mmCIF file of C-alpha atoms in Angstrom:
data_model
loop_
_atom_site.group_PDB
_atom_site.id
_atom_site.type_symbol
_atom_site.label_atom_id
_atom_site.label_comp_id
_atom_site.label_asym_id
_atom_site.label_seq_id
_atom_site.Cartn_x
_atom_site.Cartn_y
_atom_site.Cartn_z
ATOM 1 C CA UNK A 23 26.717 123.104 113.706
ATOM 2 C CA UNK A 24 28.325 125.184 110.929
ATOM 3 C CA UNK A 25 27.281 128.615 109.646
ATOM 4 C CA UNK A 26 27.523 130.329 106.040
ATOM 5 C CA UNK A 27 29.704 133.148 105.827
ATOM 6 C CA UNK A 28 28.680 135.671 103.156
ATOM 7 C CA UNK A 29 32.037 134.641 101.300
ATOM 8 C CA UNK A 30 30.724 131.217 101.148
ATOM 9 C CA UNK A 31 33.739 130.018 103.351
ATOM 10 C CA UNK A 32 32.875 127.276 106.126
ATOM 11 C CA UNK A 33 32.913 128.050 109.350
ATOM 12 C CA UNK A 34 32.861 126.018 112.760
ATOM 13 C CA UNK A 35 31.011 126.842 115.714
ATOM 14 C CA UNK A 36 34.368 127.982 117.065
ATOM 15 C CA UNK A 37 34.331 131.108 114.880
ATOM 16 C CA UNK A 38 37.798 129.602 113.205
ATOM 17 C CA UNK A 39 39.148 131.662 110.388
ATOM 18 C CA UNK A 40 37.814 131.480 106.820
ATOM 19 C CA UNK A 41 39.880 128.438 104.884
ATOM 20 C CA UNK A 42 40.598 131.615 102.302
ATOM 21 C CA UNK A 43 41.875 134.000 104.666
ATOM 22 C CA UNK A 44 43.976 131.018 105.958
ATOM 23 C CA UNK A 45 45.542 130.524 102.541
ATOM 24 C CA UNK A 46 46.051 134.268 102.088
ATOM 25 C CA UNK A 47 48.106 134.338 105.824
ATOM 26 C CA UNK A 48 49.972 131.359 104.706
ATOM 27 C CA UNK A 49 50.869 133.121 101.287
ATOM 28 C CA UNK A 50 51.765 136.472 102.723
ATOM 29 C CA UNK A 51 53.895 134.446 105.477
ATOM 30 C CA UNK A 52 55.814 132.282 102.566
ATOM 31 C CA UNK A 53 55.910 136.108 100.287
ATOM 32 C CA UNK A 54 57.928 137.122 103.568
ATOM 33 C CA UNK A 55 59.921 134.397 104.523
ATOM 34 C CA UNK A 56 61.471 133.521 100.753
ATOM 35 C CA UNK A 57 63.731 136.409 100.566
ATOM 36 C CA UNK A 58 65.524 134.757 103.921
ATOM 37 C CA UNK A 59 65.230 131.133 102.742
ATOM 38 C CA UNK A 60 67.129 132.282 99.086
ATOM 39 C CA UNK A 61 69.444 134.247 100.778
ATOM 40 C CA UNK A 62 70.547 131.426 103.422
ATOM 41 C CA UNK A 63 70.400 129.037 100.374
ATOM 42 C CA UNK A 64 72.422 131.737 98.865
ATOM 43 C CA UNK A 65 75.228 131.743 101.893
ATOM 44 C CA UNK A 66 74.972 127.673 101.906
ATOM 45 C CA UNK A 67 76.347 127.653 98.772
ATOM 46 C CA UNK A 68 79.271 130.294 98.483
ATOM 47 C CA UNK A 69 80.390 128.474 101.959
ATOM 48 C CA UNK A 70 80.456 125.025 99.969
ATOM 49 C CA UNK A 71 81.692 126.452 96.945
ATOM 50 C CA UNK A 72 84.610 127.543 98.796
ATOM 51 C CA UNK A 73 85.163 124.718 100.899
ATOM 52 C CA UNK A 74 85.086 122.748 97.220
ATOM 53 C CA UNK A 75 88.153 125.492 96.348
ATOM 54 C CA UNK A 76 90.324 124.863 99.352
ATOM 55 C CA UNK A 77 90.150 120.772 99.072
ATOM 56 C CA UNK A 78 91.537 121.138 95.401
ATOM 57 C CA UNK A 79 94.173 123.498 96.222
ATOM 58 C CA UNK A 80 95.082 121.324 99.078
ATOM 59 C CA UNK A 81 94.500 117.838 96.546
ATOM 60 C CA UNK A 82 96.922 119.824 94.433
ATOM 61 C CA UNK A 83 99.471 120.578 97.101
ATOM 62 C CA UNK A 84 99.340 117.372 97.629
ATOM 63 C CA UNK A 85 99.695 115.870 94.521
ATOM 64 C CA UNK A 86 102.230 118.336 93.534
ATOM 65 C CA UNK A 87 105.711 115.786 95.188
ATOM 66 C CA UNK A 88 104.354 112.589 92.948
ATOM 67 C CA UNK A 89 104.031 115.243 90.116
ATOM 68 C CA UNK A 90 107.908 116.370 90.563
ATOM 69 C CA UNK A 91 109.249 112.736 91.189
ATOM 70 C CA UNK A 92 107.607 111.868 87.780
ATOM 71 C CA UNK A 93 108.584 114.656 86.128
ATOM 72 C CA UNK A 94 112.492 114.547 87.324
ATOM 73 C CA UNK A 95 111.805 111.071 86.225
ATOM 74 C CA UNK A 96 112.088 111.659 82.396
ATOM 75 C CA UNK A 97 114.560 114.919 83.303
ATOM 76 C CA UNK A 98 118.682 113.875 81.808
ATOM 77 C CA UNK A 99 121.047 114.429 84.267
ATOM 78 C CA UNK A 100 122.511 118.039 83.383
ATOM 79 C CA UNK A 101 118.678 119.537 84.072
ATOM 80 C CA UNK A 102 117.763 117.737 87.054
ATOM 81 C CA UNK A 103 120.563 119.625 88.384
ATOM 82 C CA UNK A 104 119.915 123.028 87.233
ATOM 83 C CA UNK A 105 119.096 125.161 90.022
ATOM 84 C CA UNK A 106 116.200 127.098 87.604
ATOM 85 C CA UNK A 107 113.396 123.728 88.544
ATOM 86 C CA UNK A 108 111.794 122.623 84.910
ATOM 87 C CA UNK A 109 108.303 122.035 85.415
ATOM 88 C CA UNK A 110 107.461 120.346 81.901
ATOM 89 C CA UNK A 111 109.938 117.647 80.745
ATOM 90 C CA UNK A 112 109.728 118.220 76.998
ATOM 91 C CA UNK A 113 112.653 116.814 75.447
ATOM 92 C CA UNK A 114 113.046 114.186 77.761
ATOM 93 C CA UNK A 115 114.536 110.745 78.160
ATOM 94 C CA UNK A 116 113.840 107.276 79.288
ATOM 95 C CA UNK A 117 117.289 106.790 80.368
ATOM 96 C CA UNK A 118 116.668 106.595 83.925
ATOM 97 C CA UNK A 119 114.007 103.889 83.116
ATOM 98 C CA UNK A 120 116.679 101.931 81.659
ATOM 99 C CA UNK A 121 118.758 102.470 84.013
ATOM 100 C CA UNK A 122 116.582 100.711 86.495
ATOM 101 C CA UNK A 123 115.602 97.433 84.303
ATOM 102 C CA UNK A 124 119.801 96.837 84.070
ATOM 103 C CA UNK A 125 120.048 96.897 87.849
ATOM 104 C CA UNK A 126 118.586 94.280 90.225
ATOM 105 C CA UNK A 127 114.760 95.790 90.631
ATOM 106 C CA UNK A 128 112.761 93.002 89.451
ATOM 107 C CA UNK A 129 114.931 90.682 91.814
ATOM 108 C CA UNK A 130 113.952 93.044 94.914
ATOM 109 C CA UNK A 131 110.648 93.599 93.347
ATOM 110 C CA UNK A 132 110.131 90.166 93.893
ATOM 111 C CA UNK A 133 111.514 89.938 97.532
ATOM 112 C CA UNK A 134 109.454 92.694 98.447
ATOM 113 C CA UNK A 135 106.261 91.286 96.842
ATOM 114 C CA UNK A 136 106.908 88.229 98.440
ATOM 115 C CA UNK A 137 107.618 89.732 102.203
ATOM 116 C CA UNK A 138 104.734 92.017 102.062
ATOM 117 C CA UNK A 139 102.308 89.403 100.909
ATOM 118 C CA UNK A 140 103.432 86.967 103.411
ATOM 119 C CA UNK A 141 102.695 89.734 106.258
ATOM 120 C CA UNK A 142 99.247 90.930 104.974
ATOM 121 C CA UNK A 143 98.118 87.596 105.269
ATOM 122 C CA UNK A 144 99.640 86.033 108.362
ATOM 123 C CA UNK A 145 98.965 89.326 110.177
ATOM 124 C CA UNK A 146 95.179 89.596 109.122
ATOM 125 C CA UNK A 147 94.729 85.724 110.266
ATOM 126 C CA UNK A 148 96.353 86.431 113.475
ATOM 127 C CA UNK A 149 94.984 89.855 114.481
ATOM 128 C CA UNK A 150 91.416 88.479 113.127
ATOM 129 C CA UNK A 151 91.463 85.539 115.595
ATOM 130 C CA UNK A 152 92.666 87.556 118.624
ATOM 131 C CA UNK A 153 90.390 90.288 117.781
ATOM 132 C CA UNK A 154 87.751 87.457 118.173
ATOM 133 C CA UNK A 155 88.644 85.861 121.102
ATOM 134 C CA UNK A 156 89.066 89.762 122.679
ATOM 135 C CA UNK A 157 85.420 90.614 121.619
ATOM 136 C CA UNK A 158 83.592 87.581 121.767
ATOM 137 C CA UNK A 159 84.310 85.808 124.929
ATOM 138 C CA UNK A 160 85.481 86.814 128.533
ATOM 139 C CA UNK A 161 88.256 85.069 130.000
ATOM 140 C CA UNK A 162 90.893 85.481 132.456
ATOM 141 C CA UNK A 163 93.791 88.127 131.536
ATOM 142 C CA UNK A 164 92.026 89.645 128.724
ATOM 143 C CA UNK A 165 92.024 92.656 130.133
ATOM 144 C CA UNK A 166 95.493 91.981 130.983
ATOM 145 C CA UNK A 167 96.058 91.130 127.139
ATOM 146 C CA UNK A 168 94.804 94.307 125.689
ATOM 147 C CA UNK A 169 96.891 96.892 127.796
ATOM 148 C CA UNK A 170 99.914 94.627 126.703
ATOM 149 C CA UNK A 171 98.936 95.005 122.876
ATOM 150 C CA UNK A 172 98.844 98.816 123.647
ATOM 151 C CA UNK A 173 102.474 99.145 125.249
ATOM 152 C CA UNK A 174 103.894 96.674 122.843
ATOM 153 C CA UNK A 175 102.989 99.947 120.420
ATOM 154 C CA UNK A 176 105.145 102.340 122.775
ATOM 155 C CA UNK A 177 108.253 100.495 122.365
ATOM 156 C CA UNK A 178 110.031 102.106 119.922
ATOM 157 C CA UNK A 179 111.480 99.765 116.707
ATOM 158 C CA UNK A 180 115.230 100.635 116.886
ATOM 159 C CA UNK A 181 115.350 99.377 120.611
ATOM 160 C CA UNK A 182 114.789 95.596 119.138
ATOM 161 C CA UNK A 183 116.884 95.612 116.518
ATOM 162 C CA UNK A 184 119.774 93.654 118.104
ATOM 163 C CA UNK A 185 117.726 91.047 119.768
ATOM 164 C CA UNK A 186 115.385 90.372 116.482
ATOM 165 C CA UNK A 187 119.146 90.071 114.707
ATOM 166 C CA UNK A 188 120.632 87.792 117.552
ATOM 167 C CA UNK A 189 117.570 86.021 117.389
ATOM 168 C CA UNK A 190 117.146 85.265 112.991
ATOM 169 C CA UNK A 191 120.861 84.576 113.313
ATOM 170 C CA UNK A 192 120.334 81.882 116.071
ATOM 171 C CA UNK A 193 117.264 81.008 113.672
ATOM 172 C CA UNK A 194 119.670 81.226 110.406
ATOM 173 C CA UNK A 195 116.966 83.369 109.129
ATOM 174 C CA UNK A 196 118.796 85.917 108.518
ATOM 175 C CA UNK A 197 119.149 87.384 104.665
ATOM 176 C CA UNK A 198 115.697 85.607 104.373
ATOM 177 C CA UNK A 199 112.068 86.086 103.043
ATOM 178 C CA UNK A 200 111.097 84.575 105.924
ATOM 179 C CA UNK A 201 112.671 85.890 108.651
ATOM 180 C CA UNK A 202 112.026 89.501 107.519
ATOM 181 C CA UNK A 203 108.551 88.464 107.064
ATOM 182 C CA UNK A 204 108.080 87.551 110.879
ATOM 183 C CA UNK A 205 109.379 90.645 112.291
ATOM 184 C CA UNK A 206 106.836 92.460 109.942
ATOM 185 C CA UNK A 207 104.243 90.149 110.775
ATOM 186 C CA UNK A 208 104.931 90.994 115.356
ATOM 187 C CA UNK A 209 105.448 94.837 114.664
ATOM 188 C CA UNK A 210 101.585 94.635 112.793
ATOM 189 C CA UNK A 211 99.711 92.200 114.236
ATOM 190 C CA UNK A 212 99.341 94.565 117.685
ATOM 191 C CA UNK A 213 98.050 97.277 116.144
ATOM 192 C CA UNK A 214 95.765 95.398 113.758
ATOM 193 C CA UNK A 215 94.273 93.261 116.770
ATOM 194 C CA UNK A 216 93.202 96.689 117.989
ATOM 195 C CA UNK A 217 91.867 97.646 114.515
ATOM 196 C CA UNK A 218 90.065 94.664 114.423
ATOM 197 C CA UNK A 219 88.374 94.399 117.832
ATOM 198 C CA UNK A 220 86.595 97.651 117.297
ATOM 199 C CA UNK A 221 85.360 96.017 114.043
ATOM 200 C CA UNK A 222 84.257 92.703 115.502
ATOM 201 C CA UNK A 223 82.712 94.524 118.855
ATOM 202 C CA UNK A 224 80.565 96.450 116.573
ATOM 203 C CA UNK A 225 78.838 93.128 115.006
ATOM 204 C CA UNK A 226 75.466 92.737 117.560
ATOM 205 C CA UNK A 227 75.539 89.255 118.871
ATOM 206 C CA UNK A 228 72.152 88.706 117.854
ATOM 207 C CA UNK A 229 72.543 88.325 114.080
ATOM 208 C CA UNK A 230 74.449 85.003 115.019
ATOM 209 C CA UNK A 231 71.810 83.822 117.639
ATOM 210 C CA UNK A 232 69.221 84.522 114.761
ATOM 211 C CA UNK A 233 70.544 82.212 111.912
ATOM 212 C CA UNK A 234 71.202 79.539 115.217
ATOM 213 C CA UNK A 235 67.767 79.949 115.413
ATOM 214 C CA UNK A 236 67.149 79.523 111.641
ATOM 215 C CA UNK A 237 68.322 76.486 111.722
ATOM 216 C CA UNK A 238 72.619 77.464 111.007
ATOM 217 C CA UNK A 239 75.408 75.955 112.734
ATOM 218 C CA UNK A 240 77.496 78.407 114.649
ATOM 219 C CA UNK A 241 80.560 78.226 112.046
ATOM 220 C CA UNK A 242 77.437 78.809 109.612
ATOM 221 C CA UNK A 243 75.947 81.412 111.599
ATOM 222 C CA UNK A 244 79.544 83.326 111.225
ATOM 223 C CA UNK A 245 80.879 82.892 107.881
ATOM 224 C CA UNK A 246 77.046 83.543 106.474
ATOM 225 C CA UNK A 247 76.335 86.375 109.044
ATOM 226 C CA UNK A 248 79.161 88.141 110.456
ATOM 227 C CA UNK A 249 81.923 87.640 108.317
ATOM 228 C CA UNK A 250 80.464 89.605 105.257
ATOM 229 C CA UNK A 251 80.039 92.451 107.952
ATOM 230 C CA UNK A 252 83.496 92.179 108.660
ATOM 231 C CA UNK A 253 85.173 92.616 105.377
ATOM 232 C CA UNK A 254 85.735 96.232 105.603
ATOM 233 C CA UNK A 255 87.411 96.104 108.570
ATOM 234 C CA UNK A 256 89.597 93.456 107.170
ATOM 235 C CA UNK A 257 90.102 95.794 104.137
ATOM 236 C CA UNK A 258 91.351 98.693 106.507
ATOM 237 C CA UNK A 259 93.676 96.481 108.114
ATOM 238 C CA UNK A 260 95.277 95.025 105.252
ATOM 239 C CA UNK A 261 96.010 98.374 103.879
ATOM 240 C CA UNK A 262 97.983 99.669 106.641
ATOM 241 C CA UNK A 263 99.868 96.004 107.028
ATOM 242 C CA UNK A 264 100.440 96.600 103.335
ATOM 243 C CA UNK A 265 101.846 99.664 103.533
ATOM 244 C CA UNK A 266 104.006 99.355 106.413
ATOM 245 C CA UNK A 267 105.700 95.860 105.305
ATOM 246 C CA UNK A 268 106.240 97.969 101.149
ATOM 247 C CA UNK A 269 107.679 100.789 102.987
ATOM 248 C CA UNK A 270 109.691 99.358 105.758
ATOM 249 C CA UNK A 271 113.245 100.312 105.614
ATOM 250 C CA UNK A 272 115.457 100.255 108.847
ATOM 251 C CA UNK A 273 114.665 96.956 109.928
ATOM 252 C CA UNK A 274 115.355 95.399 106.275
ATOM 253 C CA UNK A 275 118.801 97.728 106.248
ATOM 254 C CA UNK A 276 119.634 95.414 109.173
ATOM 255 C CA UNK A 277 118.240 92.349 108.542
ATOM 256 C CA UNK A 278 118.848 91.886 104.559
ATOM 257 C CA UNK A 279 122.571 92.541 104.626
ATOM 258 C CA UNK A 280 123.449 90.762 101.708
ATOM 259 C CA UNK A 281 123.020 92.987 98.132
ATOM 260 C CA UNK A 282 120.734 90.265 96.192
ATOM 261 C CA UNK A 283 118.395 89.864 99.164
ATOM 262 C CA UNK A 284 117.325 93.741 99.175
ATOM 263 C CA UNK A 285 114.007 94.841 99.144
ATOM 264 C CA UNK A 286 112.952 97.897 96.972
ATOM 265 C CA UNK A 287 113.430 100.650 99.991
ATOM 266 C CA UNK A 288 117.043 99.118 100.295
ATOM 267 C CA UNK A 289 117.303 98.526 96.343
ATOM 268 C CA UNK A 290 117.039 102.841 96.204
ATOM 269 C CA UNK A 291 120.334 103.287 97.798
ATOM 270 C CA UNK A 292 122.306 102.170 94.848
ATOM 271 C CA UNK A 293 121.685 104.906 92.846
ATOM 272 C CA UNK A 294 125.058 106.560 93.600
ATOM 273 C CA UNK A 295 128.133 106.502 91.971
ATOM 274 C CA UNK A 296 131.868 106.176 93.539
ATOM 275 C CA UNK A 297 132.185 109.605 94.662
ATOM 276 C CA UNK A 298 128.968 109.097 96.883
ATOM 277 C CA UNK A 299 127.010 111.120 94.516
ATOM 278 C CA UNK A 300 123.190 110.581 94.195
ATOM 279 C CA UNK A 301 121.908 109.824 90.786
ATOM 280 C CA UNK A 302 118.602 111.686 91.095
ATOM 281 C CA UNK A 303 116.625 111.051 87.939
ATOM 282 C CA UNK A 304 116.929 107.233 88.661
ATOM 283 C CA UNK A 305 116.286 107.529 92.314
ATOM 284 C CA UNK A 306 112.796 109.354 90.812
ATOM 285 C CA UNK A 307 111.846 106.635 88.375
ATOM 286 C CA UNK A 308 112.482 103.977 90.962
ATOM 287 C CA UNK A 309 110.287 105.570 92.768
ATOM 288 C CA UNK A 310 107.706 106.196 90.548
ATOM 289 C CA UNK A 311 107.839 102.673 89.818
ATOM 290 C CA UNK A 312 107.690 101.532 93.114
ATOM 291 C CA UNK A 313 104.477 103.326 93.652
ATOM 292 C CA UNK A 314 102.829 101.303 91.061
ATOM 293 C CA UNK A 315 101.877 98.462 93.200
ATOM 294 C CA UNK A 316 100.342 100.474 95.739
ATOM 295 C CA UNK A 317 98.201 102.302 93.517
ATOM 296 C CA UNK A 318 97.053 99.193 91.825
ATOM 297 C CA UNK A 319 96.767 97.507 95.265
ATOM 298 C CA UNK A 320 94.678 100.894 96.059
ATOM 299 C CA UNK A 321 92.190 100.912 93.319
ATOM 300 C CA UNK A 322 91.280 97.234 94.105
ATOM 301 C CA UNK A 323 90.150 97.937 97.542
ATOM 302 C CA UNK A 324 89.569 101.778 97.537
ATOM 303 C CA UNK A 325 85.515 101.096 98.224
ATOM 304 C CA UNK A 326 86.066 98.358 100.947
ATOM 305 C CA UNK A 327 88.900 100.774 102.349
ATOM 306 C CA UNK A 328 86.664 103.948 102.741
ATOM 307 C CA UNK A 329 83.471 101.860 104.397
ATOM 308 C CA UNK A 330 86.116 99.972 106.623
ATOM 309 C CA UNK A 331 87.396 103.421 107.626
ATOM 310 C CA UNK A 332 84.291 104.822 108.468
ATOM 311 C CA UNK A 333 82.697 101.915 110.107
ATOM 312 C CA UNK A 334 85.346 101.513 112.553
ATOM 313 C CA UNK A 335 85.308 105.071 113.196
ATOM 314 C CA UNK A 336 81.005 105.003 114.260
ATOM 315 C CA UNK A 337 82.157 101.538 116.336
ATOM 316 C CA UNK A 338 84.723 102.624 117.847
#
């Protein structure tokens, strides 16, 4: 049973409040509460506008080294010298560019193309099978298996140098694609098994026993199912292969002993002259060109790379 009020409002038997003196609480309460809400927006922002402030000054810190080694790049040889730093090559020369196209840099362009392809891909097969076998079934010494992949990683690289050389030389691998490329391929196929299993652990099970279900085979039911799921991982571990067979140097300074067999890390050390003086401008363009490939490697798989990252961070 409902009563008239003399404002025509409704109300119940329960004596609630008038729907209009409802909306005029509500209004007052939003009248006080917007001055906090705008000044809390307010605070939100100035703390991400200066968050935004700090990761370009730190972008640009970054960036500032690749800036110099281009710039010192196009520098001649009597200003790259000059203690007063120039900041703005106007006036300056290709020289050291041509300086690099008359030595041998395509030649150890191409070895080192060749080495780190033939790691990325070996290693990812390898690691991506192990990682497999280490999430997806249970069997004796696994456990066993994955504490040896982790102290593999403690063993530092310079304590194997002289049994990987006895053992290309006993090979006659030595001064070869090849035998470079297997060393690369054992010191990343550890760490990328470990990469990986995190990757393949966090794929449920059931998406495979559903397509089984639907009628799949089981190498359906992967390549379908869980491989597509698995790319990014296989993105993420590529990269850091990639970058640790471009980059190598030590165990190519002992392994590639012969001057047309260098890779481009070894290929930088001929940039001095007789009186063991560096020449800096061409050590800078090598380098400038040597980062080429990895930024064009980088813009390929940039989007794979950053989901792979942060998938195999929530996975663990």
């Amino acid at each position: 049973m409902t009563t008239r009020h003399p404002d025509s409002s409704v109300l119940d038997t329960g004596g609630t409040r008038p729907a209009a003196a409802t909306r005029h609480t509500d209004d007052a309460t939003w009248t006080t509460q917007r001055p906090a809400l705008r000044a809390r927006k307010t605070a939100a922002g100035r703390r991400r506008r200066m968050w935004n402030a700090l990761a370009v000054v730190l972008a640009l810190i970054w960036a500032f080294p690749v800036y110099w080694m281009v710039n010192s790049s196009f520098l001649p040889f009597n200003r790259i010298r000059n203690p007063d730093p120039t900041f703005i090559p106007l006036g300056g020369t290709l020289s050291a560019y041509e300086r690099v196209f008359d030595s041998d840099f395509l030649a150890s362009l191409r070895t080192s193309l060749m080495v780190t392809l033939i790691t990325v891909a070996a290693a990812l097969l390898f690691a991506f099978l192990a990682a497999l076998a280490l999430s997806r079934f249970r069997f004796r010494g696994r456990r066993t298996f994955v504490l040896a992949v982790l102290v593999i990683q403690m063993i530092p690289a310079e304590g194997l140098f002289i049994s990987q050389f006895k053992l290309l030389e006993g090979w006659q691998l030595l001064n070869s694609v090849v035998g470079l490329s297997l060393l690369y391929i054992a010191a990343v196929v550890p760490f990328t098994i470990w990469m990986l299993r995190g990757f393949v652990a966090g794929v449920p099970r059931d998406l495979e026993e559903a397509a089984l279900v639907d009628g799949c085979s089981r190498a359906q039911a992967f390549f379908r199912i869980t491989f597509p799921l698995l790319a990014p991982g296989l993105v993420a571990s590529g990269v850091y292969a990639f970058l640790q067979a471009w980059n190598e140097f030590t165990l190519a300074l002992v392994i590639m002993t012969r001057p047309e067999n260098m890779t481009l890390p070894l290929w930088l050390r001929t940039f001095t002259d007789a009186n063991r003086a560096s020449d800096w401008a061409g050590i800078m363009a090598g380098s400038a060109l040597i980062a080429i490939p990895v930024i064009v490697f980088f813009l390929f798989v940039q989007n794979r790379m950053t989901s792979g990252l942060v998938s195999g961070a929530v996975k663990g």
